[in-house]
mmCIF file of C-alpha atoms and ligand atoms in Angstrom:
data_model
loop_
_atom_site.group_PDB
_atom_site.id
_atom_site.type_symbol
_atom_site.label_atom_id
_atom_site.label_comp_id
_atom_site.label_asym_id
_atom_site.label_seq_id
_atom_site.Cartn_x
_atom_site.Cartn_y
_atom_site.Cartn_z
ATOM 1 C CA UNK A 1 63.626 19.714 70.550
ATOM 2 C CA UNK A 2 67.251 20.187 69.105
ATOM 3 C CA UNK A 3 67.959 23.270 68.680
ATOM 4 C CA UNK A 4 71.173 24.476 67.367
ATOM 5 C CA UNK A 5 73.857 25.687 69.367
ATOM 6 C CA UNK A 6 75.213 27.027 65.914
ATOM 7 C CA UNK A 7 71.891 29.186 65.862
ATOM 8 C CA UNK A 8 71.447 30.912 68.885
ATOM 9 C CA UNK A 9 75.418 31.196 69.200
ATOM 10 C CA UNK A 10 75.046 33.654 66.049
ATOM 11 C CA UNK A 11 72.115 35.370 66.840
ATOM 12 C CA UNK A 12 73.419 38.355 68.034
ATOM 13 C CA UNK A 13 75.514 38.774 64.646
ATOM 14 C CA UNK A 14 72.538 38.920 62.768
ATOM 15 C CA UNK A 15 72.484 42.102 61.175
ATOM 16 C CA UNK A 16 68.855 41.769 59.108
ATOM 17 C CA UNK A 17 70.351 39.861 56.156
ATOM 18 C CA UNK A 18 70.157 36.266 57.370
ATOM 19 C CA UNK A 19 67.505 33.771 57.030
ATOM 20 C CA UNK A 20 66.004 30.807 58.950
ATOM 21 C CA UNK A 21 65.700 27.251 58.112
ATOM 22 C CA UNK A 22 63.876 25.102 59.976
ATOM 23 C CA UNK A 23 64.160 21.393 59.725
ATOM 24 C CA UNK A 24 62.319 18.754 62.082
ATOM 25 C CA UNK A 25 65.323 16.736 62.914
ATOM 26 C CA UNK A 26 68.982 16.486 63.600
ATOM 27 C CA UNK A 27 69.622 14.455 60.615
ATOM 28 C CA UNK A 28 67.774 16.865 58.006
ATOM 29 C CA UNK A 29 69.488 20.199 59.416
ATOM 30 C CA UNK A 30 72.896 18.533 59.198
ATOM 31 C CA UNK A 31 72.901 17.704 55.524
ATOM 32 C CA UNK A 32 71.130 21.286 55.293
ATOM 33 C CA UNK A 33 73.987 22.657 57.341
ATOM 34 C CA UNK A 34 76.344 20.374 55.055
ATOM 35 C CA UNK A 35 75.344 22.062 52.166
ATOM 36 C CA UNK A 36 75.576 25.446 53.021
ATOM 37 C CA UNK A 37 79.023 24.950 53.767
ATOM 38 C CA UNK A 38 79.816 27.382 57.058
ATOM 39 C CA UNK A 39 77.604 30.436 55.090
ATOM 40 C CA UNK A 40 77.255 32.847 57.749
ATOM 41 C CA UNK A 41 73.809 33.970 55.783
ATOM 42 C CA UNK A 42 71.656 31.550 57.256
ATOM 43 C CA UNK A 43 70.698 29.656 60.757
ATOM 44 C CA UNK A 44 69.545 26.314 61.403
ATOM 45 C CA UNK A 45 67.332 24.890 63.527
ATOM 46 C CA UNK A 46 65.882 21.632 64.471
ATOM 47 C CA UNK A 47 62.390 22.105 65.905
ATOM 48 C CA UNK A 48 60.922 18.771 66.521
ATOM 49 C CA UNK A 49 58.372 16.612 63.924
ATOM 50 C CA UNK A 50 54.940 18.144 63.807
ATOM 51 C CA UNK A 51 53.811 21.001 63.431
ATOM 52 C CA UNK A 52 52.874 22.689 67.022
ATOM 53 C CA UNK A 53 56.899 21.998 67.531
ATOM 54 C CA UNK A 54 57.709 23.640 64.246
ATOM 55 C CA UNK A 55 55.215 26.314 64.896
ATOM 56 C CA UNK A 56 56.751 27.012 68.554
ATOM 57 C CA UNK A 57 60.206 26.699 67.810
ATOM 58 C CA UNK A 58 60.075 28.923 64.613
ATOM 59 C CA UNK A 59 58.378 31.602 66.849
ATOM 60 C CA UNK A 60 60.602 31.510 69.890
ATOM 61 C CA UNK A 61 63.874 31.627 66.887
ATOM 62 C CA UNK A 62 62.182 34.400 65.204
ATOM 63 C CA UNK A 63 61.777 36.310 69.265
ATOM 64 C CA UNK A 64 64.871 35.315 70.004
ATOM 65 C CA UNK A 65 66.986 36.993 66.820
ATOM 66 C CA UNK A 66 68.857 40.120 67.132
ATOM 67 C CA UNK A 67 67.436 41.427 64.057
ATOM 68 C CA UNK A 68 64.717 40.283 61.999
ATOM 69 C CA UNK A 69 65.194 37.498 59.321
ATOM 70 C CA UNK A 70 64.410 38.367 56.057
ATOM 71 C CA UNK A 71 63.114 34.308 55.033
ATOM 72 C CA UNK A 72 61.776 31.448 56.842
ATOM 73 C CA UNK A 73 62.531 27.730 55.141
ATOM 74 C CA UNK A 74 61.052 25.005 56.176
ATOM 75 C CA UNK A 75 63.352 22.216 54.759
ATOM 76 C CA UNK A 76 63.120 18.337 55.503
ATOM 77 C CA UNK A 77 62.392 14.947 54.201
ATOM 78 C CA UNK A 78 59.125 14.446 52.505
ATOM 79 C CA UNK A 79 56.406 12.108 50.903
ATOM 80 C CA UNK A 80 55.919 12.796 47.419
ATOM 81 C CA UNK A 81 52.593 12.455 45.036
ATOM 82 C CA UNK A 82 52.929 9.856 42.672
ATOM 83 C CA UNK A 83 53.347 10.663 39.210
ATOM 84 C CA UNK A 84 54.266 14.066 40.385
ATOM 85 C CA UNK A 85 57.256 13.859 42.562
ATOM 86 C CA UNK A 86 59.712 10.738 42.779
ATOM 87 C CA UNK A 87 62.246 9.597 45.280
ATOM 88 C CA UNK A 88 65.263 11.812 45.307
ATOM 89 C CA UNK A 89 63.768 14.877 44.015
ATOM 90 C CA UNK A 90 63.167 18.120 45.619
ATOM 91 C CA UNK A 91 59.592 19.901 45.729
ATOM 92 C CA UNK A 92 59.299 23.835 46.469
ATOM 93 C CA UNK A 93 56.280 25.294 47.472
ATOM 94 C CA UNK A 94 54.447 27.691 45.957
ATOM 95 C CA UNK A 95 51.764 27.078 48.865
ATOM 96 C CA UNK A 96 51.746 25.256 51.981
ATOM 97 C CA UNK A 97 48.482 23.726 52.689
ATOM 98 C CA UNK A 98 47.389 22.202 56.294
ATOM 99 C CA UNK A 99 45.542 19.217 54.689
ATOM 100 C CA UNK A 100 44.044 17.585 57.615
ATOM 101 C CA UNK A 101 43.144 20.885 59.673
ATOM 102 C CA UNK A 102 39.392 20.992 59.850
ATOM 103 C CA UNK A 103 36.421 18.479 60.654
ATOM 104 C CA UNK A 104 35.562 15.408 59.603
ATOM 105 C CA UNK A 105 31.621 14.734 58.434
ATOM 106 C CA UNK A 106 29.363 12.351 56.680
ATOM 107 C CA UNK A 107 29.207 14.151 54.075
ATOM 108 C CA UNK A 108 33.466 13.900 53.591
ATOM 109 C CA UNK A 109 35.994 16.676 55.242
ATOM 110 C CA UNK A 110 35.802 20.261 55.941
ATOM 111 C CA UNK A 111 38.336 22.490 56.053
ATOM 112 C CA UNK A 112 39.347 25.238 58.517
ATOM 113 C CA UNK A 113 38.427 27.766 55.341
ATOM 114 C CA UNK A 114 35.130 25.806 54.810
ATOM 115 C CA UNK A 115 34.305 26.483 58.759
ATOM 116 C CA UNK A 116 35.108 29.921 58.722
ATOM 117 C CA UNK A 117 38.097 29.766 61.223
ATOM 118 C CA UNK A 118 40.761 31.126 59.051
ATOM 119 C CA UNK A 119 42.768 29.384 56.341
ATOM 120 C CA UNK A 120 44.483 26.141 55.973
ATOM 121 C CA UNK A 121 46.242 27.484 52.714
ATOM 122 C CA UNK A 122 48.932 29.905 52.926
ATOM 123 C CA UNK A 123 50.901 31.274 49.997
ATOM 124 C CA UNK A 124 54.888 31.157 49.950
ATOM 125 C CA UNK A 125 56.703 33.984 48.693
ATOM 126 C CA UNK A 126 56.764 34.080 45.227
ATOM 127 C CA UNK A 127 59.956 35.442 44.214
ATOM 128 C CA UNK A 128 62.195 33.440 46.618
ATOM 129 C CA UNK A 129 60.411 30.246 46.130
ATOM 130 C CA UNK A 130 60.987 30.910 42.079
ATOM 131 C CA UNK A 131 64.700 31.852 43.101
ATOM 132 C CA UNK A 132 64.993 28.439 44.819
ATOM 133 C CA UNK A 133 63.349 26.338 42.306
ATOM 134 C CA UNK A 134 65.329 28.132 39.554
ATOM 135 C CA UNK A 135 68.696 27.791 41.214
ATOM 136 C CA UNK A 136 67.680 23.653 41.777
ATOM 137 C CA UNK A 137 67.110 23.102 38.317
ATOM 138 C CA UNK A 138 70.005 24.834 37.610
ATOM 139 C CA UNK A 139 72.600 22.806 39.997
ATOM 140 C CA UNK A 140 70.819 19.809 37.862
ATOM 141 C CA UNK A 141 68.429 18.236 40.086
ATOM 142 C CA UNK A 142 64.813 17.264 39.562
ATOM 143 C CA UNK A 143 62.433 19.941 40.826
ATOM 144 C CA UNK A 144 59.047 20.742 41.030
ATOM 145 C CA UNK A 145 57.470 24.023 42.240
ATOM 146 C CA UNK A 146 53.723 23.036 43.502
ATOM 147 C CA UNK A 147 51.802 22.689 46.808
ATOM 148 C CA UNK A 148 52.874 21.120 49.696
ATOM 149 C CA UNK A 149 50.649 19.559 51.867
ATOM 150 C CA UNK A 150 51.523 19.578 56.108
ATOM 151 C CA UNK A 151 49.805 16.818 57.641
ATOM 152 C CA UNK A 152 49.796 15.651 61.768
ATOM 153 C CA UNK A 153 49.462 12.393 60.588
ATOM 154 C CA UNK A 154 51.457 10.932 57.552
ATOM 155 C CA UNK A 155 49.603 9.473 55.173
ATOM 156 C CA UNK A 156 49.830 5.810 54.866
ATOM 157 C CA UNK A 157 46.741 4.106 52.951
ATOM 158 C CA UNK A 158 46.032 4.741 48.975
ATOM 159 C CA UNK A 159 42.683 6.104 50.314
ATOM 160 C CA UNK A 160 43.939 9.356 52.202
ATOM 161 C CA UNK A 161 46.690 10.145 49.592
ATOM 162 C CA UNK A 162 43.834 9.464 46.785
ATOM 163 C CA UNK A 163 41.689 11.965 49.095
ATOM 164 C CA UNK A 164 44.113 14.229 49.513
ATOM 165 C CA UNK A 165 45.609 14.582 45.770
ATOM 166 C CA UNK A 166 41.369 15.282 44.689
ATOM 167 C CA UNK A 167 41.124 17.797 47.703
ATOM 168 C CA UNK A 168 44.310 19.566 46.400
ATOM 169 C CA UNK A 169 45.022 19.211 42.730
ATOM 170 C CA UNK A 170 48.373 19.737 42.103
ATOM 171 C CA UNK A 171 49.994 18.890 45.088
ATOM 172 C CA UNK A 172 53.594 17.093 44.842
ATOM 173 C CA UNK A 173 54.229 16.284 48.762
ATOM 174 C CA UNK A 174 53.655 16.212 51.788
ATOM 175 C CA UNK A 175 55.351 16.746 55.281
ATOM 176 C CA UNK A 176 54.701 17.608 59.264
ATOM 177 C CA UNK A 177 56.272 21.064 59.533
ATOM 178 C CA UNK A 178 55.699 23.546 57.320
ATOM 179 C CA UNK A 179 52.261 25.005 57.615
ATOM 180 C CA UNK A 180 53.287 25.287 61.412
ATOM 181 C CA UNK A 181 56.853 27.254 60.282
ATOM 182 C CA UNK A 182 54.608 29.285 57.966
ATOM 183 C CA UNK A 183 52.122 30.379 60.595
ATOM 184 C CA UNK A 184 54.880 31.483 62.907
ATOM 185 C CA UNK A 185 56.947 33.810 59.859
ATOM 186 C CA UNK A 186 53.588 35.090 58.817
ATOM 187 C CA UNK A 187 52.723 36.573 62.247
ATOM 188 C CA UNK A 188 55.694 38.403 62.661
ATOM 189 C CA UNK A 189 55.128 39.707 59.049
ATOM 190 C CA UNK A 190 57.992 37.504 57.518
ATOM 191 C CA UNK A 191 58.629 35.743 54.071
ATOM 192 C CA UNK A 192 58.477 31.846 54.082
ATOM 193 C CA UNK A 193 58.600 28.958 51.749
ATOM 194 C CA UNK A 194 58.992 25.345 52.330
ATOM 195 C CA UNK A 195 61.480 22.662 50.525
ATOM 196 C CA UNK A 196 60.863 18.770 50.550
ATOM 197 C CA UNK A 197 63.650 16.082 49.290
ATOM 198 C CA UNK A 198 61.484 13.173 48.820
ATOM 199 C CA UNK A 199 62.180 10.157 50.669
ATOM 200 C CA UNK A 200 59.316 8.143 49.812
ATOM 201 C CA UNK A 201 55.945 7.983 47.869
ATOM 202 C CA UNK A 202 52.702 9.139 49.506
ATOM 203 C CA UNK A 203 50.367 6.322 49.849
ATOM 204 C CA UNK A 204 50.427 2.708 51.298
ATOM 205 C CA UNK A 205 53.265 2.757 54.503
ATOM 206 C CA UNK A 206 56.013 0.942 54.073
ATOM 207 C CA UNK A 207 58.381 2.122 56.559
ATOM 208 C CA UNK A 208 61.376 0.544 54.579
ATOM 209 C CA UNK A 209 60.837 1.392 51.528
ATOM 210 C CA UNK A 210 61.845 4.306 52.836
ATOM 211 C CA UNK A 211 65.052 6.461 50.999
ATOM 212 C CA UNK A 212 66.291 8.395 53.641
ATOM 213 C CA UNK A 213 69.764 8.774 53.009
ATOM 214 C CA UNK A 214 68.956 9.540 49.303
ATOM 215 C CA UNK A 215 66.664 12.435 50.650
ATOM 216 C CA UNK A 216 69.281 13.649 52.714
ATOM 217 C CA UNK A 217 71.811 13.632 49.699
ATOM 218 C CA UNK A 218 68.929 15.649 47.761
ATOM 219 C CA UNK A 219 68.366 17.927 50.864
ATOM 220 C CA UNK A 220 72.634 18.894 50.869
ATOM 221 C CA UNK A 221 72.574 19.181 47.001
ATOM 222 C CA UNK A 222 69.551 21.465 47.132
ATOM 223 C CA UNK A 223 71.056 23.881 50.159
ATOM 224 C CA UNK A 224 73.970 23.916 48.530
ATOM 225 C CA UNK A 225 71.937 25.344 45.154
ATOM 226 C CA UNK A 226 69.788 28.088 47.073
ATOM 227 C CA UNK A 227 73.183 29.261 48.657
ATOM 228 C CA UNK A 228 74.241 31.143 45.706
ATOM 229 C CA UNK A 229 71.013 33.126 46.041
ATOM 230 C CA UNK A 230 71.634 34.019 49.265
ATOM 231 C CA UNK A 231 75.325 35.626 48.782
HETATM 232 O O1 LIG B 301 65.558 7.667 60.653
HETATM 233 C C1 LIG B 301 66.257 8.570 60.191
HETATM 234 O O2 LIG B 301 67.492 8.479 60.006
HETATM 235 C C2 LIG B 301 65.627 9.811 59.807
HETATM 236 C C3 LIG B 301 66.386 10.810 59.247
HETATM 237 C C4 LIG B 301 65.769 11.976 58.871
HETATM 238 C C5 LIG B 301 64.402 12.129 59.045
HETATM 239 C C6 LIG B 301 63.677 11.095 59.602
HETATM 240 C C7 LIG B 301 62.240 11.210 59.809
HETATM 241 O O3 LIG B 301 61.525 10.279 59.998
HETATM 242 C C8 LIG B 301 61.730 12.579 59.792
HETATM 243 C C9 LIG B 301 60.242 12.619 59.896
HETATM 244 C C10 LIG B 301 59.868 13.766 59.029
HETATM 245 O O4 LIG B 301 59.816 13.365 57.732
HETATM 246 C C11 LIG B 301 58.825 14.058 57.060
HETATM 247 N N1 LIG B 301 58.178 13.067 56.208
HETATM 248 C C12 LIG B 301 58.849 12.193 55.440
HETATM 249 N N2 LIG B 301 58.005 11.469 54.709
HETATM 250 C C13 LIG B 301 56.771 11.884 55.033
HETATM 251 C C14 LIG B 301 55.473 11.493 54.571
HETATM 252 O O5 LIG B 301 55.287 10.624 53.712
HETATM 253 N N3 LIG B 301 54.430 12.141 55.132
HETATM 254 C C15 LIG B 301 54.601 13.105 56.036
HETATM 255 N N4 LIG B 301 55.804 13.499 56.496
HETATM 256 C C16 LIG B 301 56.878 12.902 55.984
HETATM 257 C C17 LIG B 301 57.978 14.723 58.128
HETATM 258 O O6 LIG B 301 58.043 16.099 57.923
HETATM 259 C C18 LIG B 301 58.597 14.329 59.453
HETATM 260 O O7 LIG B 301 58.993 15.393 60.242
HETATM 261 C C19 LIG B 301 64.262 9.939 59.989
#
């Protein structure tokens, strides 16, 4: 885990008007700290890949603060759905789904919701995640506003992103973190949403087809956008 000194160092400022971003690694909350260009409104953390680290680290951050935040992001490199959402372009969640949390059968999968234990499907906050998306498309780059899956395994055959786009029509990507962030705001009664900057297509792995720096470049843009929102 990598959390930020930058973070915990201003904790004790928060008065109630700053909000959380949570990124998996060192890389992503850089260009997200890049982008928000020393803005005292928001703290970054990186919380490890997956999401039982997202989950835990969100939860200790949100302990931890001085004063509650009023938003949880969780911000990072993604897969995107072909057709849907291409390389270099940023995806904001109106939900965050947990696409592989539930039980496998003959008959196909069954989810957490179909088991009775809960839900796998969690909404984001609707006005800040239209606030994002809006101020995106505004600073000119390619949006979308749509699901986002969080998986503990990335995809990587046609079959499971097939599977997964018929499970949950709609959805534009996928990453490790956010449905793990989103549990963690949600019991302590806060806002969340997730953002993606797609680094590659969902589907068939191929490790270097991978656009990483691209999705970093998209990730900077993007926090650089949503920062006028939060003044
Ligand atoms: O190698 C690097 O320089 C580097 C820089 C930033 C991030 C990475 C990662 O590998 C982060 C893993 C992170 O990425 C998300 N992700 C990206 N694509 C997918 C995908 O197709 N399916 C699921 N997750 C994806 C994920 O959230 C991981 O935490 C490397």
């Amino acid at each position: 885990m990598t959390n930020n000194d930058h973070s915990y160092r201003d904790q004790e400022h928060n008065d109630g008007s700053r909000i959380l971003i949570v990124t998996a690694v060192d890389a992503e909350k850089d260009a997200v700290v890049r982008g928000l260009a020393g803005s005292t409104k928001a703290d970054v953390i990186a919380a490890g890949v997956g999401p039982a680290y997202a989950a835990a680290s969100t939860a200790a951050a949100l302990a931890a603060a001085a004063a509650p935040y009023r938003l949880v992001i969780s911000a990072g490199i993604g897969g995107g759905f072909d057709g849907t959402a291409a390389v270099g372009s940023l995806v904001v969640a109106d939900r965050i789904i947990a696409a592989d949390l539930g039980a496998e059968s003959q008959d196909g999968f069954i989810s957490v919701d179909e088991l009775g234990f809960g839900t796998a499907r969690l909404e984001a906050d609707s006005a800040w995640s239209h606030r994002f998306y809006e101020a995106i498309r505004t600073a000119g780059l390619e949006a979308v506003l749509a699901p986002i899956l969080t998986v503990s395994t990335a995809t990587g055959t046609a079959a499971t992103a097939a599977a997964h786009a018929a499970r949950i029509p709609g959805a534009a990507a996928e990453g490790m973190e956010g449905y793990g962030v989103a549990v963690a705001a949600q019991r302590l009664g806060i806002p969340f949403t997730e953002l993606r900057a797609i680094s590659n297509a969902v589907g068939p792995r191929d490790r270097a087809a991978w656009r990483i720096g691209e999705a970093l470049a998209s990730l900077e843009a993007a926090s650089a956008a949503i920062l006028e929102v939060l003044e």
